[in-house]
Amino acid sequence: MAAERPERAVVSAWRPRVPGVVEVFHARYTEYAYPMHVHDAWTLLIVDDGAVRYDLDRHEHGTPHDTVSLLPPHVPHNGAPATADGFRKRVLYLDTSRLGDDLIGAAVDRPDLRDPVLRRRVGQVHSALVRPGDELEAESRLTLVGERLREHLRSRDAAGPPRRDPVLARRLRELLDARVVDGLTLEEAGALLSAHPAHLVRAFSGAYGIAPHQYLMSRRVGRARRLLLEGRAPGAVAVDTGFYDQAHLTRHFRRLVGVTPGRYRAVGR
């Protein structure tokens, strides 16, 4: 882990050998604020010091110390310190083998869970993950966390109607997901989906609260994070994730993660 004095940020990130965990991310920020962005994985967040304020689906939320926040994939959110002293957080990014897409609507409705037992169990998972050789313990504890999360989400999902996803917006998202590296123009997307490009932008932004190009850049940065954690050089990562060059990657990576790709790679395990 390396301290970054000019940016007042300290981050640590790695991919553990635990099924269903895409990435572990620990960070201490004082001034950095996340812009609107998306992830292709579930974001399971606990805050150890300070608090975070964030917007999800156009509603403001917060993360006091005793809260577990679960942010669903594909839904844009931002984040900023709620106090002058900043915040320290620990995050697990989980794939759909842990939580399915059918729970996204329930997580959007109430992403902040006040559950002391759940909060303690998530902390125990992180404690196991930082100890090499304790992957089985981490996996076992994470299984209990997933079970409790599903209990929360299914009870809330049953209380109200399912969250609707406009068909055209969903089809464009699927197309973007399939073309993360190659990319595509709105004209190409319009031809493939039989829709006017302007209508595509309105439909996508209305459904997800983020423009298609912002979504695509978020997906590319997500891929870049994983390649960097494998030890790949930023220049090669830029090429392999669809960025024009390393400077292009650095600009978007720093905007979404808060540090440069080189520094992110240096603190990875």
Short mmCIF file of C-alpha atoms in Angstrom, two decimals:
data_model
loop_
_atom_site.label_atom_id
_atom_site.label_comp_id
_atom_site.label_asym_id
_atom_site.label_seq_id
_atom_site.Cartn_x
_atom_site.Cartn_y
_atom_site.Cartn_z
CA MET A 1 0.00 0.00 0.00
CA ALA A 2 1.40 3.41 -0.92
CA ALA A 3 0.41 6.83 0.40
CA GLU A 4 -0.31 9.51 -2.17
CA ARG A 5 0.31 12.81 -0.48
CA PRO A 6 -0.50 15.21 -3.34
CA GLU A 7 -3.90 13.63 -3.90
CA ARG A 8 -4.48 12.83 -0.22
CA ALA A 9 -5.46 9.32 -1.18
CA VAL A 10 -4.33 5.85 -0.16
CA VAL A 11 -5.60 2.85 -2.10
CA SER A 12 -5.04 -0.90 -2.15
CA ALA A 13 -6.62 -3.25 -4.70
CA TRP A 14 -6.29 -6.91 -5.60
CA ARG A 15 -8.15 -9.86 -7.05
CA PRO A 16 -8.36 -12.69 -4.51
CA ARG A 17 -8.66 -16.37 -5.27
CA VAL A 18 -12.22 -16.45 -4.01
CA PRO A 19 -15.04 -17.41 -6.40
CA GLY A 20 -17.42 -14.58 -7.15
CA VAL A 21 -15.10 -11.79 -5.98
CA VAL A 22 -14.05 -9.63 -8.91
CA GLU A 23 -11.95 -7.20 -6.89
CA VAL A 24 -11.16 -6.05 -3.37
CA PHE A 25 -10.64 -2.30 -3.01
CA HIS A 26 -9.59 -0.44 0.14
CA ALA A 27 -9.24 3.35 0.02
CA ARG A 28 -8.79 6.44 2.14
CA TYR A 29 -9.91 9.70 0.50
CA THR A 30 -10.10 13.20 1.94
CA GLU A 31 -11.11 15.39 -0.98
CA TYR A 32 -11.71 13.13 -3.97
CA ALA A 33 -15.29 12.87 -5.29
CA TYR A 34 -16.43 10.18 -7.69
CA PRO A 35 -18.31 11.39 -10.79
CA MET A 36 -21.30 9.46 -12.09
CA HIS A 37 -20.17 6.05 -13.29
CA VAL A 38 -21.24 2.41 -13.47
CA HIS A 39 -19.78 -0.98 -12.61
CA ASP A 40 -20.50 -4.34 -14.21
CA ALA A 41 -20.34 -5.96 -10.77
CA TRP A 42 -22.17 -5.55 -7.48
CA THR A 43 -20.49 -3.05 -5.14
CA LEU A 44 -20.60 -4.10 -1.49
CA LEU A 45 -19.34 -1.14 0.55
CA ILE A 46 -18.60 -0.48 4.21
CA VAL A 47 -17.17 2.76 5.58
CA ASP A 48 -14.82 2.49 8.55
CA ASP A 49 -14.17 6.21 9.15
CA GLY A 50 -16.17 9.24 8.08
CA ALA A 51 -19.11 8.92 5.73
CA VAL A 52 -19.93 9.02 2.03
CA ARG A 53 -22.79 10.76 0.30
CA TYR A 54 -23.83 9.42 -3.08
CA ASP A 55 -26.60 9.57 -5.66
CA LEU A 56 -28.13 6.38 -7.02
CA ASP A 57 -31.00 6.45 -9.49
CA ARG A 58 -31.40 10.23 -8.87
CA HIS A 59 -31.84 9.79 -5.10
CA GLU A 60 -29.34 10.84 -2.45
CA HIS A 61 -28.04 8.28 0.03
CA GLY A 62 -25.46 8.14 2.80
CA THR A 63 -23.22 5.61 4.49
CA PRO A 64 -22.93 6.08 8.25
CA HIS A 65 -20.53 3.80 10.10
CA ASP A 66 -23.06 1.06 10.92
CA THR A 67 -24.42 0.75 7.36
CA VAL A 68 -23.71 -1.77 4.62
CA SER A 69 -24.28 -0.29 1.16
CA LEU A 70 -25.02 -2.52 -1.81
CA LEU A 71 -24.90 -0.76 -5.19
CA PRO A 72 -26.19 -2.83 -8.11
CA PRO A 73 -24.40 -3.28 -11.44
CA HIS A 74 -25.25 -1.11 -14.46
CA VAL A 75 -26.92 1.61 -12.35
CA PRO A 76 -24.93 4.89 -12.19
CA HIS A 77 -23.81 6.39 -8.92
CA ASN A 78 -21.31 8.92 -7.65
CA GLY A 79 -19.72 9.55 -4.26
CA ALA A 80 -18.15 12.27 -2.15
CA PRO A 81 -16.96 12.74 1.45
CA ALA A 82 -19.75 13.76 3.78
CA THR A 83 -17.32 15.39 6.22
CA ALA A 84 -14.21 17.53 5.94
CA ASP A 85 -12.04 14.65 7.17
CA GLY A 86 -12.97 12.42 4.24
CA PHE A 87 -13.63 8.71 4.58
CA ARG A 88 -12.02 5.28 4.68
CA LYS A 89 -13.86 2.48 2.94
CA ARG A 90 -13.59 -1.19 2.07
CA VAL A 91 -15.30 -2.54 -1.03
CA LEU A 92 -16.01 -5.97 -2.49
CA TYR A 93 -16.97 -6.17 -6.16
CA LEU A 94 -19.08 -9.31 -6.64
CA ASP A 95 -20.17 -10.98 -9.85
CA THR A 96 -23.61 -12.42 -10.62
CA SER A 97 -22.73 -15.82 -9.20
CA ARG A 98 -23.10 -14.16 -5.78
CA LEU A 99 -26.09 -11.91 -6.52
CA GLY A 100 -28.29 -12.18 -9.60
CA ASP A 101 -29.57 -9.43 -11.87
CA ASP A 102 -33.11 -10.13 -10.64
CA LEU A 103 -32.19 -8.34 -7.40
CA ILE A 104 -31.08 -5.08 -9.03
CA GLY A 105 -34.44 -3.36 -8.62
CA ALA A 106 -34.63 -4.10 -4.90
CA ALA A 107 -31.08 -2.84 -4.38
CA VAL A 108 -31.85 0.41 -6.21
CA ASP A 109 -34.86 1.02 -3.98
CA ARG A 110 -32.94 0.65 -0.70
CA PRO A 111 -29.18 0.27 -1.13
CA ASP A 112 -28.23 1.13 2.47
CA LEU A 113 -28.82 -1.70 4.93
CA ARG A 114 -28.82 -1.03 8.69
CA ASP A 115 -27.91 -4.51 9.87
CA PRO A 116 -25.21 -4.89 12.58
CA VAL A 117 -24.82 -8.64 11.95
CA LEU A 118 -24.33 -8.09 8.22
CA ARG A 119 -21.90 -5.24 8.88
CA ARG A 120 -19.80 -7.44 11.16
CA ARG A 121 -19.78 -10.32 8.69
CA VAL A 122 -18.66 -8.12 5.82
CA GLY A 123 -15.80 -6.85 7.97
CA GLN A 124 -14.82 -10.45 8.75
CA VAL A 125 -14.66 -11.25 5.04
CA HIS A 126 -12.25 -8.36 4.51
CA SER A 127 -10.12 -9.44 7.47
CA ALA A 128 -9.79 -12.91 5.95
CA LEU A 129 -9.02 -11.56 2.49
CA VAL A 130 -5.98 -9.60 3.64
CA ARG A 131 -4.42 -12.76 5.09
CA PRO A 132 -2.78 -14.95 2.42
CA GLY A 133 -3.90 -18.56 2.76
CA ASP A 134 -7.25 -17.75 4.35
CA GLU A 135 -9.21 -17.84 1.10
CA LEU A 136 -11.44 -20.68 2.26
CA GLU A 137 -12.44 -18.71 5.36
CA ALA A 138 -13.15 -15.67 3.22
CA GLU A 139 -15.27 -17.76 0.85
CA SER A 140 -17.20 -19.32 3.73
CA ARG A 141 -17.89 -15.97 5.37
CA LEU A 142 -18.87 -14.44 2.05
CA THR A 143 -21.42 -17.21 1.54
CA LEU A 144 -23.15 -16.15 4.75
CA VAL A 145 -23.01 -12.51 3.66
CA GLY A 146 -24.60 -13.36 0.32
CA GLU A 147 -27.37 -15.30 2.00
CA ARG A 148 -28.21 -12.40 4.31
CA LEU A 149 -28.11 -9.90 1.44
CA ARG A 150 -30.55 -11.99 -0.57
CA GLU A 151 -32.90 -12.14 2.44
CA HIS A 152 -32.92 -8.34 2.60
CA LEU A 153 -33.39 -7.84 -1.13
CA ARG A 154 -36.05 -10.46 -1.69
CA SER A 155 -38.19 -9.23 1.17
CA ARG A 156 -38.08 -5.68 -0.23
CA ASP A 157 -38.56 -6.83 -3.79
CA ALA A 158 -41.74 -8.66 -2.82
CA ALA A 159 -43.12 -5.53 -1.18
CA GLY A 160 -43.42 -3.58 -4.40
CA PRO A 161 -43.66 -3.97 -8.18
CA PRO A 162 -40.52 -5.05 -10.06
CA ARG A 163 -38.34 -2.32 -11.46
CA ARG A 164 -38.95 -1.84 -15.19
CA ASP A 165 -36.13 -1.54 -17.73
CA PRO A 166 -37.08 0.06 -21.08
CA VAL A 167 -36.50 -2.41 -23.89
CA LEU A 168 -34.51 -0.12 -26.16
CA ALA A 169 -32.23 1.05 -23.36
CA ARG A 170 -31.56 -2.52 -22.33
CA ARG A 171 -30.77 -3.56 -25.90
CA LEU A 172 -28.32 -0.67 -26.27
CA ARG A 173 -26.67 -1.61 -22.98
CA GLU A 174 -26.28 -5.20 -24.18
CA LEU A 175 -24.77 -3.93 -27.41
CA LEU A 176 -22.31 -1.71 -25.54
CA ASP A 177 -21.40 -4.61 -23.28
CA ALA A 178 -20.60 -6.71 -26.34
CA ARG A 179 -18.48 -3.94 -27.89
CA VAL A 180 -16.60 -2.58 -24.88
CA VAL A 181 -13.19 -2.77 -26.56
CA ASP A 182 -14.14 -2.21 -30.19
CA GLY A 183 -16.73 0.46 -29.42
CA LEU A 184 -19.31 1.70 -31.86
CA THR A 185 -20.86 4.94 -33.02
CA LEU A 186 -24.43 5.96 -32.31
CA GLU A 187 -25.09 5.70 -36.00
CA GLU A 188 -24.00 2.08 -36.00
CA ALA A 189 -26.06 1.40 -32.90
CA GLY A 190 -29.07 3.08 -34.48
CA ALA A 191 -28.76 0.91 -37.58
CA LEU A 192 -28.42 -2.27 -35.52
CA LEU A 193 -31.33 -1.40 -33.22
CA SER A 194 -33.53 0.35 -35.81
CA ALA A 195 -33.69 3.57 -33.82
CA HIS A 196 -32.63 7.17 -34.33
CA PRO A 197 -29.35 7.99 -32.53
CA ALA A 198 -30.95 10.87 -30.61
CA HIS A 199 -33.73 8.58 -29.45
CA LEU A 200 -31.12 6.04 -28.31
CA VAL A 201 -29.40 8.65 -26.15
CA ARG A 202 -32.67 9.79 -24.60
CA ALA A 203 -33.84 6.24 -23.93
CA PHE A 204 -30.54 5.15 -22.40
CA SER A 205 -30.03 8.28 -20.30
CA GLY A 206 -33.63 8.18 -19.10
CA ALA A 207 -33.36 4.55 -18.04
CA TYR A 208 -29.91 4.59 -16.45
CA GLY A 209 -29.19 8.23 -15.63
CA ILE A 210 -25.93 8.18 -17.59
CA ALA A 211 -25.09 8.77 -21.24
CA PRO A 212 -24.06 5.80 -23.43
CA HIS A 213 -20.48 7.08 -23.85
CA GLN A 214 -20.08 7.48 -20.09
CA TYR A 215 -21.30 3.95 -19.61
CA LEU A 216 -18.83 2.62 -22.19
CA MET A 217 -15.90 4.46 -20.58
CA SER A 218 -16.91 3.08 -17.17
CA ARG A 219 -16.86 -0.44 -18.57
CA ARG A 220 -13.46 0.12 -20.16
CA VAL A 221 -12.01 1.46 -16.94
CA GLY A 222 -13.40 -1.58 -15.15
CA ARG A 223 -11.55 -3.88 -17.53
CA ALA A 224 -8.41 -1.79 -17.21
CA ARG A 225 -8.47 -2.15 -13.42
CA ARG A 226 -8.41 -5.92 -13.70
CA LEU A 227 -5.58 -5.99 -16.22
CA LEU A 228 -3.53 -3.60 -14.12
CA LEU A 229 -4.00 -5.84 -11.08
CA GLU A 230 -2.51 -8.64 -13.18
CA GLY A 231 0.62 -6.54 -13.54
CA ARG A 232 0.08 -5.36 -17.12
CA ALA A 233 1.72 -2.11 -18.19
CA PRO A 234 -0.65 0.87 -18.57
CA GLY A 235 0.30 1.37 -22.23
CA ALA A 236 -0.62 -2.20 -23.14
CA VAL A 237 -3.76 -2.03 -21.02
CA ALA A 238 -4.89 1.09 -22.88
CA VAL A 239 -4.69 -0.75 -26.20
CA ASP A 240 -6.39 -3.89 -24.91
CA THR A 241 -9.32 -2.03 -23.33
CA GLY A 242 -10.25 0.19 -26.26
CA PHE A 243 -8.63 3.50 -25.29
CA TYR A 244 -6.96 5.60 -27.94
CA ASP A 245 -3.65 5.71 -26.07
CA GLN A 246 -2.23 5.71 -22.56
CA ALA A 247 -3.06 9.39 -22.02
CA HIS A 248 -6.68 8.65 -22.93
CA LEU A 249 -6.77 5.79 -20.41
CA THR A 250 -5.10 7.91 -17.73
CA ARG A 251 -7.58 10.74 -18.08
CA HIS A 252 -10.65 8.53 -17.65
CA PHE A 253 -9.04 6.20 -15.11
CA ARG A 254 -8.02 9.04 -12.82
CA ARG A 255 -11.46 10.61 -13.14
CA LEU A 256 -13.26 7.42 -12.12
CA VAL A 257 -10.80 5.84 -9.68
CA GLY A 258 -9.02 8.86 -8.23
CA VAL A 259 -5.47 7.73 -9.03
CA THR A 260 -3.45 7.15 -12.21
CA PRO A 261 -3.22 3.66 -13.76
CA GLY A 262 0.47 3.48 -12.87
CA ARG A 263 -0.16 4.16 -9.20
CA TYR A 264 -3.11 1.80 -9.14
CA ARG A 265 -0.90 -0.95 -10.60
CA ALA A 266 1.85 -0.20 -8.09
CA VAL A 267 -0.42 -0.75 -5.07
CA GLY A 268 -2.04 -3.87 -6.52
CA ARG A 269 -1.11 -7.28 -5.15
#
